[in-house]
PDB file of C-alpha atoms in Angstrom:
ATOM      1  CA  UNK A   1     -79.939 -38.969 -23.787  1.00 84.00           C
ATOM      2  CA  UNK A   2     -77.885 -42.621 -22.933  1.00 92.00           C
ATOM      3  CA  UNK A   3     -74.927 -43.232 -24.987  1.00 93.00           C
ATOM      4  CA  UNK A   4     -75.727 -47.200 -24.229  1.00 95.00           C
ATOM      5  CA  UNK A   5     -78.261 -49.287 -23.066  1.00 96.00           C
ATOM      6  CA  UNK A   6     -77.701 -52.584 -21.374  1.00 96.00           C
ATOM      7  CA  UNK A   7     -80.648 -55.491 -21.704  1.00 96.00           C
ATOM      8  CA  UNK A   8     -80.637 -57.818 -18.498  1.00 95.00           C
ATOM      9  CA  UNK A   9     -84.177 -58.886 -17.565  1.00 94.00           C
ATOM     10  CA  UNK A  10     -83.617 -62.014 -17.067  1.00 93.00           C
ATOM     11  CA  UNK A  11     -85.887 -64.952 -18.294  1.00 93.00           C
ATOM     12  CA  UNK A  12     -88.874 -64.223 -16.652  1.00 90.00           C
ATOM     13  CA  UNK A  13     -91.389 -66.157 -19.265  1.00 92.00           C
ATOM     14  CA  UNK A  14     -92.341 -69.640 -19.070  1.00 93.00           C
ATOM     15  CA  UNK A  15     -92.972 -71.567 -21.839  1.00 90.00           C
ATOM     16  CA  UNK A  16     -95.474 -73.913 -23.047  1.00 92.00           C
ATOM     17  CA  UNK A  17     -95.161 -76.469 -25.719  1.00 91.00           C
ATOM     18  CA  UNK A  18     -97.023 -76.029 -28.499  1.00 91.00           C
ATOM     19  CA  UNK A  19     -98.879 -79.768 -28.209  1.00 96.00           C
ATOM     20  CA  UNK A  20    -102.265 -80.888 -28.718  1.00 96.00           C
ATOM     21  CA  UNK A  21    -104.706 -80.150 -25.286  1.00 96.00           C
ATOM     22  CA  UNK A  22    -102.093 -77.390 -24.328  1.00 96.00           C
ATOM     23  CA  UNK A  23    -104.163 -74.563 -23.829  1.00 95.00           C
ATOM     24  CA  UNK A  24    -107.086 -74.507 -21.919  1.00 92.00           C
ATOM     25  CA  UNK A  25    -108.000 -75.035 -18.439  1.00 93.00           C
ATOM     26  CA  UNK A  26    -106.065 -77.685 -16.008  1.00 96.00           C
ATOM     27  CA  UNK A  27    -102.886 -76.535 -17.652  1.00 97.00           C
ATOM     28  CA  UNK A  28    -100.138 -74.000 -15.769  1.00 97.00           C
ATOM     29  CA  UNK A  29     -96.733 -72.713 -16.729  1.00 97.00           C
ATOM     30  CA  UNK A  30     -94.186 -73.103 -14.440  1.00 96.00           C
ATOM     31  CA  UNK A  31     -93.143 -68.993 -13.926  1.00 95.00           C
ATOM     32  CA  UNK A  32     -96.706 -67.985 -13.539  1.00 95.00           C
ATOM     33  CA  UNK A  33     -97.806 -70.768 -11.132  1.00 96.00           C
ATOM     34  CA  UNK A  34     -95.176 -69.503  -8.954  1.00 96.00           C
ATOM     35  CA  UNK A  35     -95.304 -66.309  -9.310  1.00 95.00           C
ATOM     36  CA  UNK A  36     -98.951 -66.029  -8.752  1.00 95.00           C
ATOM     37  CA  UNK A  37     -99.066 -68.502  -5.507  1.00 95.00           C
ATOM     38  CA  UNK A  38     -96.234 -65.832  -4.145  1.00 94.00           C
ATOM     39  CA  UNK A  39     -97.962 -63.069  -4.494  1.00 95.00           C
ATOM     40  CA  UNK A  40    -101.131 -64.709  -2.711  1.00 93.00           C
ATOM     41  CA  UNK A  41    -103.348 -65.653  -5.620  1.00 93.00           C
ATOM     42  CA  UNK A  42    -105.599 -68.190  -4.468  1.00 87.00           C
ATOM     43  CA  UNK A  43    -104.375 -71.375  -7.144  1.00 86.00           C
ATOM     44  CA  UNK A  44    -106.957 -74.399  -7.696  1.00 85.00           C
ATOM     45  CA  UNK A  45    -104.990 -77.495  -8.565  1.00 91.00           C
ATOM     46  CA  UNK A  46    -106.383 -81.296  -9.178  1.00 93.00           C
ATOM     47  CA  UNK A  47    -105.648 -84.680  -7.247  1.00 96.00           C
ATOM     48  CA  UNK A  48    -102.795 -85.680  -9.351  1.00 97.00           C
ATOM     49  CA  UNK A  49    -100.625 -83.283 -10.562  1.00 98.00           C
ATOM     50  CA  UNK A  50     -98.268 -83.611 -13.707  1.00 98.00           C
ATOM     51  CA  UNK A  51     -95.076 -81.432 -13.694  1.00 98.00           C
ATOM     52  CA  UNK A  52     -93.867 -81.785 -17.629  1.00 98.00           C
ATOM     53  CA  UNK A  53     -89.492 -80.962 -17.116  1.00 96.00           C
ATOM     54  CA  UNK A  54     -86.828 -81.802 -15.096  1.00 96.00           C
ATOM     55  CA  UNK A  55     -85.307 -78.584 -14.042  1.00 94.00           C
ATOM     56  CA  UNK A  56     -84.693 -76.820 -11.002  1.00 94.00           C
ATOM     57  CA  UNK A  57     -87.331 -74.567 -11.499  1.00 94.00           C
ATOM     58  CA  UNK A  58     -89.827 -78.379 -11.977  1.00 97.00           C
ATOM     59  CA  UNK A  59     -89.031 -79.268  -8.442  1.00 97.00           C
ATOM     60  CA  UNK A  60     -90.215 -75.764  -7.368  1.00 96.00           C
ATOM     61  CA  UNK A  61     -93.271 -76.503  -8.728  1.00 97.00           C
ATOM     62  CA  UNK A  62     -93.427 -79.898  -7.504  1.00 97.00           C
ATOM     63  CA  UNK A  63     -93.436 -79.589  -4.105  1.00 97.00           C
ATOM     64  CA  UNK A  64     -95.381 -76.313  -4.249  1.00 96.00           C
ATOM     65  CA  UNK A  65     -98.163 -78.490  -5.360  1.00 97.00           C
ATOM     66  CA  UNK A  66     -97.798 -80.962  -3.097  1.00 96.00           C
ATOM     67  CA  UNK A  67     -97.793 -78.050   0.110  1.00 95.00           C
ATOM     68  CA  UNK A  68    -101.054 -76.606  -2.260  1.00 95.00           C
ATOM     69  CA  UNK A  69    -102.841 -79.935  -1.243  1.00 95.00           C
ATOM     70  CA  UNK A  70    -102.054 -82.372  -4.440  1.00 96.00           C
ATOM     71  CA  UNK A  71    -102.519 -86.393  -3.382  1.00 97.00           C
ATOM     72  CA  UNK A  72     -99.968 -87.055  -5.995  1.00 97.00           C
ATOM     73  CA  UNK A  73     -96.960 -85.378  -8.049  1.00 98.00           C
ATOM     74  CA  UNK A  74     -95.661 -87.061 -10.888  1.00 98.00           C
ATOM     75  CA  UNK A  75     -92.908 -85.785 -13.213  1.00 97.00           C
ATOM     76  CA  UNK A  76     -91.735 -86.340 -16.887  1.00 97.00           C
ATOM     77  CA  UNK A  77     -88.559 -85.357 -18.402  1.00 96.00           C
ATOM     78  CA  UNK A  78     -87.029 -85.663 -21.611  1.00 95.00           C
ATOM     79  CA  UNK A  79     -83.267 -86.433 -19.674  1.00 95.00           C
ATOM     80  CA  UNK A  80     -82.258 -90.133 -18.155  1.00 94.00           C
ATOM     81  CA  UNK A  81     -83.017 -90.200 -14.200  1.00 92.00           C
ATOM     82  CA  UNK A  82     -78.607 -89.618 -14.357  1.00 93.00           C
ATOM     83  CA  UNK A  83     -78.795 -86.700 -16.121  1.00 93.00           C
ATOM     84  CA  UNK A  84     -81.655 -84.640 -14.797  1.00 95.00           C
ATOM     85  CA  UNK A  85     -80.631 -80.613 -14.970  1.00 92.00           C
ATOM     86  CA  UNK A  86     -82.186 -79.817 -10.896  1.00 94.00           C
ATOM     87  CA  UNK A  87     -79.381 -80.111  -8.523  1.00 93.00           C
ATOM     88  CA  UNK A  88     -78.960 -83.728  -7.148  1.00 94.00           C
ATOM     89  CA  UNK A  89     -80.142 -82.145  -3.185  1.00 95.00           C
ATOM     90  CA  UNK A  90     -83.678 -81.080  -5.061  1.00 95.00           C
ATOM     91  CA  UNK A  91     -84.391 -84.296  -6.645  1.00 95.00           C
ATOM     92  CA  UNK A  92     -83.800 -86.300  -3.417  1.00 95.00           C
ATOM     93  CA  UNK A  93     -85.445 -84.081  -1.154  1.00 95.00           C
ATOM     94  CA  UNK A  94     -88.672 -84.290  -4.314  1.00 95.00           C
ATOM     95  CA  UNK A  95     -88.047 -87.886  -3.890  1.00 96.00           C
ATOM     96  CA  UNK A  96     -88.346 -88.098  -0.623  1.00 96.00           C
ATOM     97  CA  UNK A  97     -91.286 -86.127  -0.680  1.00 96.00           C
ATOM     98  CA  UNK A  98     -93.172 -88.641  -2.718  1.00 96.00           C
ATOM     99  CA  UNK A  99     -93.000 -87.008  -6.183  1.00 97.00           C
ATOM    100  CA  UNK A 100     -92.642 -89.879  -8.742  1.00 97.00           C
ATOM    101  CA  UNK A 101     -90.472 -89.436 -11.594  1.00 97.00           C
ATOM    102  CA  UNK A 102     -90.792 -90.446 -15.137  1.00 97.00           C
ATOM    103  CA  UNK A 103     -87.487 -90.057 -16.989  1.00 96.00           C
ATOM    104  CA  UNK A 104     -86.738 -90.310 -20.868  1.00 97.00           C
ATOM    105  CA  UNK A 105     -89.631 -89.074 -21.672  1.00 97.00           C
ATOM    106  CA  UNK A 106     -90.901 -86.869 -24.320  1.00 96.00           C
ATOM    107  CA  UNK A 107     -94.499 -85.132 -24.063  1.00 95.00           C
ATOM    108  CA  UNK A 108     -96.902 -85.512 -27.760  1.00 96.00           C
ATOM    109  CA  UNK A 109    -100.301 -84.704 -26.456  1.00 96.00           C
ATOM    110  CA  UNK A 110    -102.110 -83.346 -23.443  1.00 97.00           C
ATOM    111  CA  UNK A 111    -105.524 -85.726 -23.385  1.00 97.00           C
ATOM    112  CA  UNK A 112    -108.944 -83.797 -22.340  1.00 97.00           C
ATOM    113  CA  UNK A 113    -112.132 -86.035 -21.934  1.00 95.00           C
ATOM    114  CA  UNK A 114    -115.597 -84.350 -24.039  1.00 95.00           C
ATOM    115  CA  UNK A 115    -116.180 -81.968 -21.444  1.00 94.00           C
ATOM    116  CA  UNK A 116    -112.476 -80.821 -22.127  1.00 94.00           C
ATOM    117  CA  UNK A 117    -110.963 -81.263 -18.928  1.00 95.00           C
ATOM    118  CA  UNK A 118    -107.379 -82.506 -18.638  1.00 97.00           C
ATOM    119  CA  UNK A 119    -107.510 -86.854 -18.098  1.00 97.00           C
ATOM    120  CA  UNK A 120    -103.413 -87.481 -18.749  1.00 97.00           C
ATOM    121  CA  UNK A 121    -100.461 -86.842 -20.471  1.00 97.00           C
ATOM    122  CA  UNK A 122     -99.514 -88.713 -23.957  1.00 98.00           C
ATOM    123  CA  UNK A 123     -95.922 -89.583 -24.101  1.00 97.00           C
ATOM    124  CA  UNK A 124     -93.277 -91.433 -26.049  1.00 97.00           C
ATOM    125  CA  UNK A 125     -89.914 -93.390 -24.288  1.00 97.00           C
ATOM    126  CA  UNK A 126     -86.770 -91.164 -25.449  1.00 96.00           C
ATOM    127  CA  UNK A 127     -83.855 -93.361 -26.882  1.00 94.00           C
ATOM    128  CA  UNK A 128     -81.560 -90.087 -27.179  1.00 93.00           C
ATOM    129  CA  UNK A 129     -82.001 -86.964 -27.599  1.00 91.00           C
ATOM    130  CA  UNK A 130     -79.647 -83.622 -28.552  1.00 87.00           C
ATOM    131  CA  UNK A 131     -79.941 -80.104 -29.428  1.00 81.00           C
ATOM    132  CA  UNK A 132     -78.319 -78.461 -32.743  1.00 79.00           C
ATOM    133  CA  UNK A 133     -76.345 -75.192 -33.228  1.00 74.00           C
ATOM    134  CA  UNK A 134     -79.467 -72.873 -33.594  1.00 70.00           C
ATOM    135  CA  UNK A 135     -80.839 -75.064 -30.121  1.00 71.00           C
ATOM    136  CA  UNK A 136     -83.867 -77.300 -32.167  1.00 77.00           C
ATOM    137  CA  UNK A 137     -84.518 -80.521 -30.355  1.00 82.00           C
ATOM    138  CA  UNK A 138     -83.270 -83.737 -32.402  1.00 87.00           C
ATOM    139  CA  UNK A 139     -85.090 -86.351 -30.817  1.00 90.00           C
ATOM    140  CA  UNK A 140     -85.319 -90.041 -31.061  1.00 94.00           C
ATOM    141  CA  UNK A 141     -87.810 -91.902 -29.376  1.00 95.00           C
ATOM    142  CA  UNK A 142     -88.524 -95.661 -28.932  1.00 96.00           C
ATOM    143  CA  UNK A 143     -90.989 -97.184 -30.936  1.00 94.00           C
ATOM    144  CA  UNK A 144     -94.364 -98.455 -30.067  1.00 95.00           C
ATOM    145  CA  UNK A 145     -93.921 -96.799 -26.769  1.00 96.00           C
ATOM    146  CA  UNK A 146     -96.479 -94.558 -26.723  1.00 96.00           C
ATOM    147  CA  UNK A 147     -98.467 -94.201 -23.510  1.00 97.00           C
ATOM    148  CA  UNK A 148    -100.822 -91.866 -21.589  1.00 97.00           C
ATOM    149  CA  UNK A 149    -100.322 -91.299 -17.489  1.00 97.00           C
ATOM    150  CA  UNK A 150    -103.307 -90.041 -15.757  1.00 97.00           C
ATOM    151  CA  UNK A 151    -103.318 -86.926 -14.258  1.00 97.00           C
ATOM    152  CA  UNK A 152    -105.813 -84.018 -13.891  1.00 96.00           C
ATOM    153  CA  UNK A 153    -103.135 -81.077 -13.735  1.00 97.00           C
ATOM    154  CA  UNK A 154    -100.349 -80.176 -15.532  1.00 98.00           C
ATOM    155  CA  UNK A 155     -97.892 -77.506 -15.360  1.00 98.00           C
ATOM    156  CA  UNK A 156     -95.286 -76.656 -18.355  1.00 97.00           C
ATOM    157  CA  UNK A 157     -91.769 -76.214 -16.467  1.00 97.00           C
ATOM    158  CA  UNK A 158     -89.558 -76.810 -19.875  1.00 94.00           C
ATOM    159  CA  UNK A 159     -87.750 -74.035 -19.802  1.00 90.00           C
ATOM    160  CA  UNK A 160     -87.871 -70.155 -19.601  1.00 92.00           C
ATOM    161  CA  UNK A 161     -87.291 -67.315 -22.266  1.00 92.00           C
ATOM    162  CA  UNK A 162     -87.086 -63.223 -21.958  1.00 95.00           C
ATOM    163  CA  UNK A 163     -89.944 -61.511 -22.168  1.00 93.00           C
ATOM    164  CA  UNK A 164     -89.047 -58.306 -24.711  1.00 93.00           C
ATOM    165  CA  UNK A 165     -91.867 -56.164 -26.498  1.00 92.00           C
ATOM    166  CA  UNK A 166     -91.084 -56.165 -30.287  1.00 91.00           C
ATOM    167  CA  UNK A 167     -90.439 -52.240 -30.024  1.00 94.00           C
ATOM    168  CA  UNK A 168     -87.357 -52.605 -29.021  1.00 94.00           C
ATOM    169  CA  UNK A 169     -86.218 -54.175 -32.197  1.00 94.00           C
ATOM    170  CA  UNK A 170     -83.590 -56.610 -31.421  1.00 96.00           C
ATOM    171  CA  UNK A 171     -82.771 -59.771 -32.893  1.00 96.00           C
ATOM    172  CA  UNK A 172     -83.467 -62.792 -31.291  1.00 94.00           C
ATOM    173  CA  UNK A 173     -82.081 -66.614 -31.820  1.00 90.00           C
ATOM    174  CA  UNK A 174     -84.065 -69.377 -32.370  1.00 83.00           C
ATOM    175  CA  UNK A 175     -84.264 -70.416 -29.150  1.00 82.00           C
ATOM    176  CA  UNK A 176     -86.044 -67.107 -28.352  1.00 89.00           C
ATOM    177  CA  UNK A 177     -83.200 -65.652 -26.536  1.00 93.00           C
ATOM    178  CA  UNK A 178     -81.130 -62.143 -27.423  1.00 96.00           C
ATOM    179  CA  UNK A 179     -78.574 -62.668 -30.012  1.00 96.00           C
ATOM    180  CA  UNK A 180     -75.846 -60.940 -29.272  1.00 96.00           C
ATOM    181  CA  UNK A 181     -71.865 -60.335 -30.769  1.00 95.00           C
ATOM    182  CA  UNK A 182     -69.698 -62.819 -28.228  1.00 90.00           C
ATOM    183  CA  UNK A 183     -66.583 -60.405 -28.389  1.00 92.00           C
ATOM    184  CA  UNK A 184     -68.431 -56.955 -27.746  1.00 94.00           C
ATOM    185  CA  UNK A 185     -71.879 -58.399 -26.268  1.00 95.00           C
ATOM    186  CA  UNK A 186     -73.252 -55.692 -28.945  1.00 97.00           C
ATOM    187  CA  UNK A 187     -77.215 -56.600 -30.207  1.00 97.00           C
ATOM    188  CA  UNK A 188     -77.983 -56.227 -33.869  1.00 96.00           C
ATOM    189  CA  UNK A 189     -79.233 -52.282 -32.514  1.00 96.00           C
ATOM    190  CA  UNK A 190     -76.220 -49.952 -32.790  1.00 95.00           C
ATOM    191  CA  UNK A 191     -75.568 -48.552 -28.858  1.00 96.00           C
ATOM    192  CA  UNK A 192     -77.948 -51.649 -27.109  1.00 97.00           C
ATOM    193  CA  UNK A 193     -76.194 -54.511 -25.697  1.00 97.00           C
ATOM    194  CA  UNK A 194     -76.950 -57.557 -23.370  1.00 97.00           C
ATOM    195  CA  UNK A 195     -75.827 -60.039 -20.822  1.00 96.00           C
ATOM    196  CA  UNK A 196     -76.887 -62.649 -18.429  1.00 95.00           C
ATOM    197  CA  UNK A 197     -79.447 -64.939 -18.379  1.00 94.00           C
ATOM    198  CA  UNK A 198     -81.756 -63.408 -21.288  1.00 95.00           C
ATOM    199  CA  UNK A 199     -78.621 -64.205 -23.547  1.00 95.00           C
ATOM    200  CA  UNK A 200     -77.276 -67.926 -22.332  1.00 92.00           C
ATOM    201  CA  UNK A 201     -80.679 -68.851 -20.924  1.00 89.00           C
ATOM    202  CA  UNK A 202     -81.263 -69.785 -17.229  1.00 87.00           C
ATOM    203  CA  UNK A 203     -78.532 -70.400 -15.238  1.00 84.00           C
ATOM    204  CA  UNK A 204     -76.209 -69.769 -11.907  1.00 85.00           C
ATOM    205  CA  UNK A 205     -76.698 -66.273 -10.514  1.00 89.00           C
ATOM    206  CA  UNK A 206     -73.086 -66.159 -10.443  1.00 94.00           C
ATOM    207  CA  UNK A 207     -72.711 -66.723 -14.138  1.00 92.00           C
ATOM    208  CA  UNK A 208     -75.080 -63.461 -14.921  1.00 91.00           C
ATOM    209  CA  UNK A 209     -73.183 -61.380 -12.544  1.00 92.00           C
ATOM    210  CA  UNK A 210     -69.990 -62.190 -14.354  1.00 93.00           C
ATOM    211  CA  UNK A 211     -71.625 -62.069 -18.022  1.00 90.00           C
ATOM    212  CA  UNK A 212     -72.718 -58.315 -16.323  1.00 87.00           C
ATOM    213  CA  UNK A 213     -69.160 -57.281 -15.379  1.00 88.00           C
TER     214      UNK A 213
END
């Protein structure tokens, strides 16, 4: 009985790379591991912990672990130390904490011993990076750089995406967000529309409440 429906739930879902030694125990994603510490969930974390991005949302995790009982935090991100995405107050106040950070960095392969438990991270040194029109990484990376840190945890915190059932049959961008028309902020579903973070990706709350307006 709606004339219109608006879509604005956010990006909720964390996501995971789809790497070698990715799935399986020893590895978290960033919106779960918080959400589930929050709510009281009793988390088990290793000795060294890995945090794999360089977001806001990275340093959340971060320092979490470190107040969870972690002996070390280490971080990797794809952007130069300059041109990390967390606000400049989190990555001192990380800093400060003692989480180590591992810049230019891309992630190839998460490395499990026999018994399959996580020993390190495999990664390459970034020599630039940049995303295209349709938001697919073009990456290029030093070469002969490849090397493995040790770590025994390691928690995704690369991003975020909405998390929409398939029934509600709406077109989505590559980038797994909702595609929408710029002028009307119309979906491809005649009467549904959408705003905020589930159609720019993460950002300022005060950027959603003026896409919502």
């Amino acid at each position: 009985g709606y004339e219109a429906v608006l879509i604005a739930v956010g990006t909720h879902k964390g996501v995971k790379l789809r790497i070698p030694g990715a799935n399986g125990e020893g590895v978290l994603v960033n919106t779960e591991f918080l959400r589930a510490v929050n709510q009281g969930e009793s988390m088990e974390i290793g000795k060294k912990v890995m945090i794999l991005g360089g977001g806001n949302v990275a340093f959340d995790c971060a320092r979490l672990a470190l107040r969870l009982g972690a002996e070390e935090v280490l971080m990797a991100c794809l952007e130069s130390r300059e041109t990390m995405p967390a606000d400049p107050d989190e990555i001192k106040e990380g800093e400060e904490e003692g989480i180590k950070i591992y810049p230019a960095r891309t992630f190839t392969k998460i490395v499990r011993d026999i018994n399959g438990k996580v020993k390190g991270v495999e990664l390459l040194d970034v020599a630039s990076f940049a995303f295209d029109e349709d938001n697919r990484l073009q990456l290029e990376t030093v070469e002969d750089s490849q090397h493995v840190i040790e770590s025994d945890t390691v928690i995704f915190a690369v991003g975020q995406r909405p998390d929409l059932p398939e029934e509600f049959g709406i077109d989505m961008t590559p980038g797994g967000l909702v595609e929408i028309d710029e002028f009307s902020m119309s979906t491809s579903r005649d009467g549904v529309y959408a705003a905020a973070d589930c159609v720019t990706g993460t950002a300022f709350a005060i950027k959603a409440i003026a896409s919502a307006r």
